Coordinates of C-alpha atoms and ligand atoms in Angstrom, one line a residue:
V1 CA -134.9 -32.3 -165.8
N2 CA -136.0 -31.5 -162.3
G3 CA -133.1 -33.0 -160.4
P4 CA -131.8 -31.2 -157.3
A5 CA -129.4 -28.4 -158.0
R6 CA -126.5 -30.3 -156.6
G7 CA -126.9 -33.3 -158.9
G8 CA -129.2 -36.3 -159.0
A9 CA -131.0 -38.6 -156.7
A10 CA -127.9 -39.6 -154.8
A11 CA -127.3 -36.0 -153.6
A12 CA -131.0 -35.8 -152.7
A13 CA -130.8 -38.9 -150.6
A14 CA -127.7 -37.6 -148.8
R15 CA -129.2 -34.2 -148.1
P16 CA -129.3 -33.3 -144.4
D17 CA -132.6 -32.3 -142.8
A18 CA -133.4 -28.7 -141.9
R19 CA -132.0 -29.1 -138.4
T20 CA -128.6 -30.2 -139.6
L21 CA -128.6 -27.4 -142.1
L22 CA -129.2 -24.8 -139.4
E23 CA -126.7 -26.3 -136.9
P24 CA -124.0 -23.7 -137.5
I25 CA -126.4 -20.9 -136.4
Q26 CA -128.7 -22.7 -134.0
D27 CA -128.0 -20.6 -130.9
E28 CA -128.3 -17.3 -132.9
L29 CA -131.6 -18.4 -134.4
K30 CA -133.0 -18.9 -131.0
R31 CA -131.9 -15.4 -130.1
V32 CA -133.6 -14.1 -133.2
D33 CA -136.8 -15.7 -132.2
A34 CA -136.6 -14.3 -128.7
L35 CA -135.9 -10.8 -129.9
Y36 CA -138.7 -11.0 -132.4
H37 CA -141.3 -11.8 -129.7
E38 CA -139.9 -9.5 -127.1
S39 CA -139.8 -6.5 -129.5
L40 CA -143.4 -7.0 -130.7
R41 CA -144.8 -7.3 -127.1
S42 CA -147.8 -4.9 -126.7
E43 CA -150.0 -3.5 -123.9
S44 CA -153.0 -4.3 -126.1
P45 CA -154.5 -7.8 -125.7
H46 CA -155.8 -7.5 -129.3
V47 CA -152.3 -6.8 -130.7
R48 CA -150.8 -9.6 -128.5
A49 CA -153.2 -12.2 -129.9
L50 CA -152.7 -11.0 -133.5
V51 CA -148.9 -10.9 -133.2
D52 CA -149.0 -14.5 -131.8
H53 CA -151.2 -15.5 -134.7
A54 CA -149.0 -13.9 -137.3
A55 CA -146.0 -15.7 -135.8
L56 CA -147.5 -18.9 -136.9
F57 CA -146.8 -17.8 -140.5
S58 CA -143.1 -17.7 -139.9
G59 CA -142.3 -21.3 -140.8
K60 CA -138.9 -21.9 -142.4
R61 CA -137.3 -18.6 -141.2
L62 CA -135.2 -18.7 -144.3
R63 CA -134.4 -15.0 -144.3
P64 CA -132.9 -14.8 -140.8
A65 CA -131.1 -18.1 -141.5
L66 CA -129.6 -16.4 -144.6
V67 CA -128.4 -13.4 -142.5
L68 CA -126.7 -15.7 -140.0
L69 CA -125.3 -18.3 -142.4
A70 CA -123.9 -15.6 -144.7
G71 CA -122.3 -13.9 -141.7
R72 CA -120.8 -17.1 -140.3
A73 CA -119.6 -18.2 -143.7
S74 CA -117.8 -14.9 -144.4
G75 CA -116.6 -13.7 -141.0
R76 CA -117.8 -13.3 -137.4
L77 CA -121.4 -13.1 -136.1
T78 CA -122.3 -10.1 -134.0
D79 CA -125.3 -8.8 -132.1
A80 CA -126.2 -6.8 -135.3
H81 CA -126.8 -10.2 -137.0
V82 CA -129.4 -11.3 -134.5
L83 CA -131.1 -7.9 -134.7
I84 CA -131.2 -7.9 -138.5
G85 CA -132.4 -11.5 -138.5
A86 CA -135.4 -10.5 -136.4
V87 CA -136.0 -7.5 -138.6
V88 CA -136.0 -9.4 -141.9
E89 CA -138.5 -11.9 -140.4
M90 CA -140.7 -9.0 -139.3
I91 CA -140.6 -7.3 -142.7
H92 CA -141.4 -10.7 -144.3
T93 CA -144.4 -11.3 -141.8
A94 CA -145.7 -7.8 -142.5
T95 CA -145.6 -8.4 -146.3
L96 CA -147.4 -11.7 -145.9
L97 CA -150.2 -10.1 -143.9
H98 CA -150.7 -7.5 -146.7
D99 CA -150.2 -10.1 -149.4
D100 CA -153.0 -12.3 -148.1
V101 CA -155.3 -9.3 -148.3
L102 CA -154.3 -8.6 -151.9
D103 CA -154.7 -12.2 -152.9
H104 CA -158.0 -12.8 -151.0
A105 CA -156.2 -15.8 -149.4
T106 CA -157.9 -17.7 -146.7
T107 CA -155.2 -20.1 -145.3
R108 CA -151.4 -19.8 -144.6
R109 CA -149.2 -22.3 -142.8
D110 CA -152.3 -24.4 -142.0
V111 CA -154.1 -21.6 -140.1
P112 CA -156.6 -19.0 -141.2
C113 CA -155.2 -15.8 -142.7
V114 CA -155.8 -12.7 -140.5
N115 CA -158.0 -11.2 -143.3
A116 CA -160.1 -14.4 -143.2
L117 CA -160.6 -14.0 -139.4
H118 CA -161.0 -10.2 -139.1
G119 CA -161.5 -8.6 -142.6
N120 CA -158.9 -6.5 -144.4
E121 CA -158.4 -3.6 -142.0
I122 CA -156.7 -5.5 -139.1
P123 CA -154.0 -7.3 -141.2
I124 CA -153.1 -4.0 -142.9
L125 CA -152.7 -2.3 -139.5
L126 CA -150.9 -5.2 -137.9
G127 CA -148.5 -5.3 -140.9
D128 CA -147.8 -1.6 -140.3
F129 CA -147.3 -2.2 -136.6
I130 CA -144.8 -5.0 -137.2
Y131 CA -143.1 -3.0 -140.0
A132 CA -142.7 0.1 -137.7
E133 CA -141.1 -2.0 -135.0
A134 CA -138.6 -3.5 -137.6
F135 CA -137.3 0.0 -138.4
A136 CA -137.2 1.0 -134.7
L137 CA -135.0 -2.0 -134.1
L138 CA -132.7 -1.1 -137.1
S139 CA -132.3 2.4 -135.7
R140 CA -130.3 0.8 -132.8
I141 CA -127.5 -0.2 -135.1
E142 CA -124.8 2.4 -135.3
D143 CA -123.6 1.4 -138.8
R144 CA -126.5 2.7 -140.9
S145 CA -126.0 0.2 -143.8
A146 CA -128.8 -2.0 -142.6
I147 CA -131.4 0.7 -142.1
A148 CA -130.6 2.2 -145.5
E149 CA -130.5 -1.1 -147.3
L150 CA -133.7 -2.4 -145.8
A151 CA -135.6 0.8 -146.5
K152 CA -134.5 0.6 -150.1
T153 CA -135.5 -3.1 -150.2
T154 CA -139.0 -2.4 -148.7
R155 CA -139.5 0.1 -151.5
R156 CA -138.7 -2.6 -153.9
L157 CA -141.1 -5.1 -152.3
C158 CA -143.9 -2.6 -152.6
T159 CA -142.8 -1.7 -156.2
G160 CA -142.9 -5.4 -157.1
E161 CA -146.4 -5.8 -155.7
I162 CA -147.7 -2.6 -157.3
D163 CA -146.3 -3.7 -160.7
Q164 CA -147.7 -7.2 -160.3
N165 CA -151.1 -5.8 -159.5
C166 CA -151.0 -3.4 -162.4
A167 CA -150.1 -6.3 -164.7
R168 CA -153.1 -8.3 -163.6
G169 CA -155.1 -9.5 -166.6
R170 CA -152.2 -8.7 -169.0
F171 CA -151.8 -11.9 -170.9
D172 CA -148.9 -10.5 -173.0
L173 CA -146.6 -10.2 -169.9
T174 CA -143.1 -11.1 -171.0
I175 CA -140.7 -13.4 -169.1
D176 CA -138.4 -10.3 -168.5
E177 CA -141.3 -8.4 -167.0
Y178 CA -142.2 -11.3 -164.8
L179 CA -138.6 -11.7 -163.6
R180 CA -138.3 -8.0 -162.8
I181 CA -141.5 -8.3 -160.7
I182 CA -140.3 -11.3 -158.7
E183 CA -136.8 -9.8 -158.2
D184 CA -138.5 -6.8 -156.6
K185 CA -141.2 -8.6 -154.6
T186 CA -139.2 -11.6 -153.4
A187 CA -135.5 -11.7 -154.3
A188 CA -134.6 -8.3 -153.0
L189 CA -135.2 -9.3 -149.4
Y190 CA -133.2 -12.5 -149.9
A191 CA -130.3 -10.5 -151.4
S192 CA -130.4 -7.9 -148.6
S193 CA -130.4 -10.6 -146.0
A194 CA -127.3 -12.3 -147.4
R195 CA -125.6 -9.0 -148.2
L196 CA -126.1 -7.6 -144.7
G197 CA -125.0 -10.9 -143.1
A198 CA -121.7 -10.6 -144.9
H199 CA -121.3 -6.9 -144.4
Y200 CA -121.7 -7.0 -140.6
A201 CA -119.4 -10.0 -140.4
G202 CA -116.6 -7.9 -141.8
A203 CA -116.4 -9.8 -145.2
T204 CA -114.4 -8.5 -148.1
A205 CA -116.3 -6.4 -150.7
A206 CA -116.0 -9.3 -153.2
Q207 CA -117.6 -11.7 -150.6
V208 CA -120.4 -9.2 -149.8
A209 CA -121.2 -8.9 -153.5
A210 CA -121.0 -12.7 -154.1
L211 CA -123.4 -13.4 -151.2
A212 CA -125.8 -10.7 -152.3
E213 CA -125.9 -12.3 -155.7
Y214 CA -126.4 -15.8 -154.1
G215 CA -129.4 -14.3 -152.2
R216 CA -130.8 -12.7 -155.3
L217 CA -130.6 -15.9 -157.4
L218 CA -132.0 -18.0 -154.5
G219 CA -134.9 -15.6 -154.1
I220 CA -135.7 -15.7 -157.8
A221 CA -135.7 -19.5 -157.7
F222 CA -137.8 -19.5 -154.5
Q223 CA -140.5 -17.4 -156.2
I224 CA -140.5 -19.5 -159.4
V225 CA -141.0 -22.7 -157.3
D226 CA -143.7 -20.8 -155.3
D227 CA -145.5 -20.0 -158.6
C228 CA -145.2 -23.6 -159.7
L229 CA -146.8 -24.7 -156.4
D230 CA -149.5 -22.1 -156.8
L231 CA -150.5 -23.7 -160.1
A232 CA -149.8 -27.4 -159.5
G233 CA -149.1 -27.9 -155.8
D234 CA -151.3 -29.7 -153.2
E235 CA -153.1 -27.3 -150.8
K236 CA -152.8 -29.7 -147.9
S237 CA -149.0 -30.1 -148.2
A238 CA -148.6 -26.4 -148.9
G239 CA -150.7 -25.4 -146.0
K240 CA -151.9 -22.3 -147.8
S241 CA -154.4 -21.1 -150.4
L242 CA -153.2 -22.1 -153.9
G243 CA -154.5 -21.0 -157.3
T244 CA -154.6 -17.4 -156.2
D245 CA -152.3 -16.3 -159.1
L246 CA -155.0 -17.7 -161.5
S247 CA -157.9 -16.2 -159.6
E248 CA -156.2 -12.9 -159.4
R249 CA -155.2 -13.1 -163.1
K250 CA -151.5 -12.8 -162.3
L251 CA -149.3 -14.4 -165.0
T252 CA -146.4 -16.5 -163.7
L253 CA -143.6 -18.3 -165.4
P254 CA -145.4 -21.7 -166.0
V255 CA -148.4 -20.0 -167.4
I256 CA -146.3 -17.7 -169.7
R257 CA -144.5 -20.8 -170.9
L258 CA -147.9 -22.6 -171.5
I259 CA -149.3 -19.7 -173.6
E260 CA -146.1 -19.7 -175.6
R261 CA -146.1 -23.5 -176.1
V262 CA -149.6 -24.3 -177.3
D263 CA -151.0 -23.4 -180.7
A264 CA -152.7 -20.0 -181.3
R265 CA -156.3 -21.4 -180.9
K266 CA -155.5 -23.1 -177.6
A267 CA -153.6 -20.0 -176.4
E268 CA -156.8 -18.0 -177.0
E269 CA -158.9 -20.4 -175.1
V270 CA -156.4 -20.2 -172.2
R271 CA -156.5 -16.4 -172.2
R272 CA -160.3 -16.5 -172.3
L273 CA -160.4 -18.8 -169.3
L274 CA -158.0 -16.7 -167.4
A275 CA -159.9 -13.5 -168.1
A276 CA -163.2 -15.1 -167.0
D277 CA -163.9 -15.8 -163.4
G278 CA -162.4 -19.2 -163.0
G279 CA -165.0 -20.2 -160.3
D280 CA -164.1 -21.9 -157.1
D281 CA -161.3 -24.0 -158.6
P282 CA -159.5 -22.1 -161.4
R283 CA -156.7 -24.7 -161.4
A284 CA -159.1 -27.5 -162.2
A285 CA -160.7 -25.4 -164.9
L286 CA -157.3 -24.8 -166.5
R287 CA -156.3 -28.4 -166.1
A288 CA -159.5 -29.5 -167.9
L289 CA -158.5 -27.3 -170.8
V290 CA -154.9 -28.2 -171.2
D291 CA -152.1 -30.3 -169.6
F292 CA -149.8 -27.8 -168.0
A293 CA -147.4 -30.3 -166.4
P294 CA -144.7 -29.7 -169.1
D295 CA -144.8 -26.0 -168.4
V296 CA -144.4 -26.5 -164.6
A297 CA -141.5 -28.9 -165.3
S298 CA -139.9 -26.3 -167.6
A299 CA -140.3 -23.5 -165.0
R300 CA -138.9 -25.8 -162.3
S301 CA -135.8 -26.5 -164.5
T302 CA -135.4 -22.7 -164.8
A303 CA -135.5 -22.5 -161.0
A304 CA -132.9 -25.3 -160.8
R305 CA -130.6 -23.3 -163.2
Y306 CA -130.9 -20.2 -160.9
L307 CA -130.0 -22.4 -158.0
R308 CA -126.9 -23.8 -159.7
E309 CA -125.8 -20.3 -160.4
A310 CA -126.5 -19.3 -156.8
V311 CA -124.4 -22.2 -155.5
A312 CA -121.5 -21.2 -157.8
C313 CA -121.4 -17.8 -156.1
L314 CA -120.3 -19.5 -152.9
D315 CA -116.9 -20.2 -154.5
A316 CA -115.9 -16.8 -153.2
L317 CA -116.0 -18.1 -149.6
P318 CA -113.6 -20.3 -147.7
A319 CA -114.8 -23.9 -147.0
S320 CA -116.9 -24.1 -143.8
P321 CA -120.0 -25.8 -142.4
A322 CA -121.9 -22.6 -142.9
R323 CA -121.0 -22.6 -146.6
V324 CA -122.1 -26.2 -146.9
S325 CA -125.4 -25.2 -145.3
L326 CA -125.8 -22.3 -147.8
A327 CA -125.3 -24.8 -150.7
D328 CA -127.8 -27.2 -149.1
V329 CA -130.5 -24.4 -148.8
A330 CA -130.6 -24.4 -152.6
G331 CA -131.8 -28.1 -152.6
F332 CA -134.5 -27.3 -150.1
V333 CA -135.8 -24.4 -152.1
L334 CA -136.3 -26.7 -155.1
D335 CA -137.7 -29.7 -153.3
R336 CA -140.1 -28.0 -151.0
E337 CA -143.8 -28.6 -151.1
R338 CA -144.6 -25.7 -148.9
Ligands
LIG1 C1 -145.8 -13.2 -151.7 O1 -146.2 -13.4 -153.0 C2 -145.6 -11.7 -151.5 C3 -144.4 -11.0 -151.4 C4 -143.2 -11.8 -151.6 C5 -144.3 -9.6 -151.2 C6 -145.5 -8.9 -150.7 C7 -145.3 -7.4 -150.4 C8 -146.3 -6.5 -150.1 C9 -147.7 -6.9 -150.1 C10 -145.9 -5.1 -149.9 C11 -146.2 -4.8 -148.4 C12 -145.0 -4.3 -147.7 C13 -144.8 -4.0 -146.4 C14 -143.5 -3.5 -146.0 C15 -145.8 -4.2 -145.3 P1 -147.1 -14.7 -153.3 O2 -148.6 -14.3 -153.2 O3 -146.7 -15.1 -154.6 O4 -146.8 -15.7 -152.2 P2 -147.7 -16.7 -151.3 O5 -148.0 -17.8 -152.2 O6 -146.9 -17.1 -150.1 O7 -148.9 -15.9 -150.9
LIG2 MG1 -150.1 -14.6 -151.9

């Protein structure tokens, strides 16, 4: 059920590593990193240290890679792509700083969260600092599509987070409501990254739309896999605090499926456990009550379905190494442990 989106163990064995995948955009990704660091330079030694710490959260740089691969696969890369790549990574970093406050998380990418080191005020302000610089950078691009698109998308990120917080403790959350939340909080930035990559490369309207849809579907799958890891992943491999969805009483796809699958009495016990303080290890408490492995498997196969649909969108593009990389990104999203 949980095979990779592009079919079976053979494809998994043949899958290139991350470096091969990023080969078509290697030079531009380096320029993205340089611009990111140069733009966030500060007079304040405090800000400098914090920006350096937050940069450790960057990791996979999936969003800038998406801007660049979408551009390369549908036209010509420009300076605007490098700038937008740095900006989407900044927006992402700002959201993580704020998210770790909301989730009371302690670890991300194997290092302490800023809230764990300095309390809640500093990561909120640092997120705002990074976020302000992102829009200052965008104001340099004459074609205002990027600034308009990313302002709209940031609104959606915040809307998704607000809706998710307001849904805390609601054990009747439907799959449609869950999907709307993750589309806003996660998939919107993926969709914008791919859409803008195509737009600034001079792609046709049909290709821009196809890449935006690819990004949206990829983002939905990414968050479903993230939610499976939060429930069933290994904290060491993930390098971040897990179980926060349970401790924050946020219902995710595997838990919604679990409540639907078990009988009414068990479902009531699960709801009662989720409503109570799950203690230090809410995942262990839930595991002691019920085996949720089938629900994680079911959610992961839903993610695989979204990824197959995402890869199908790439048919709108001519064959190229960048298009191959975009298809391979889907496999990475499903197989990742962090
Ligand atoms: C990760 O969720 C969080 C997001 C994808 C979005 C967070 C957005 C905000 C907090 C709004 C703030 C906005 C700005 C512009 C500063 P998760 O907790 O499921 O992922 P995790 O497991 O990586 O923590
Ligand atoms: Mg979180």
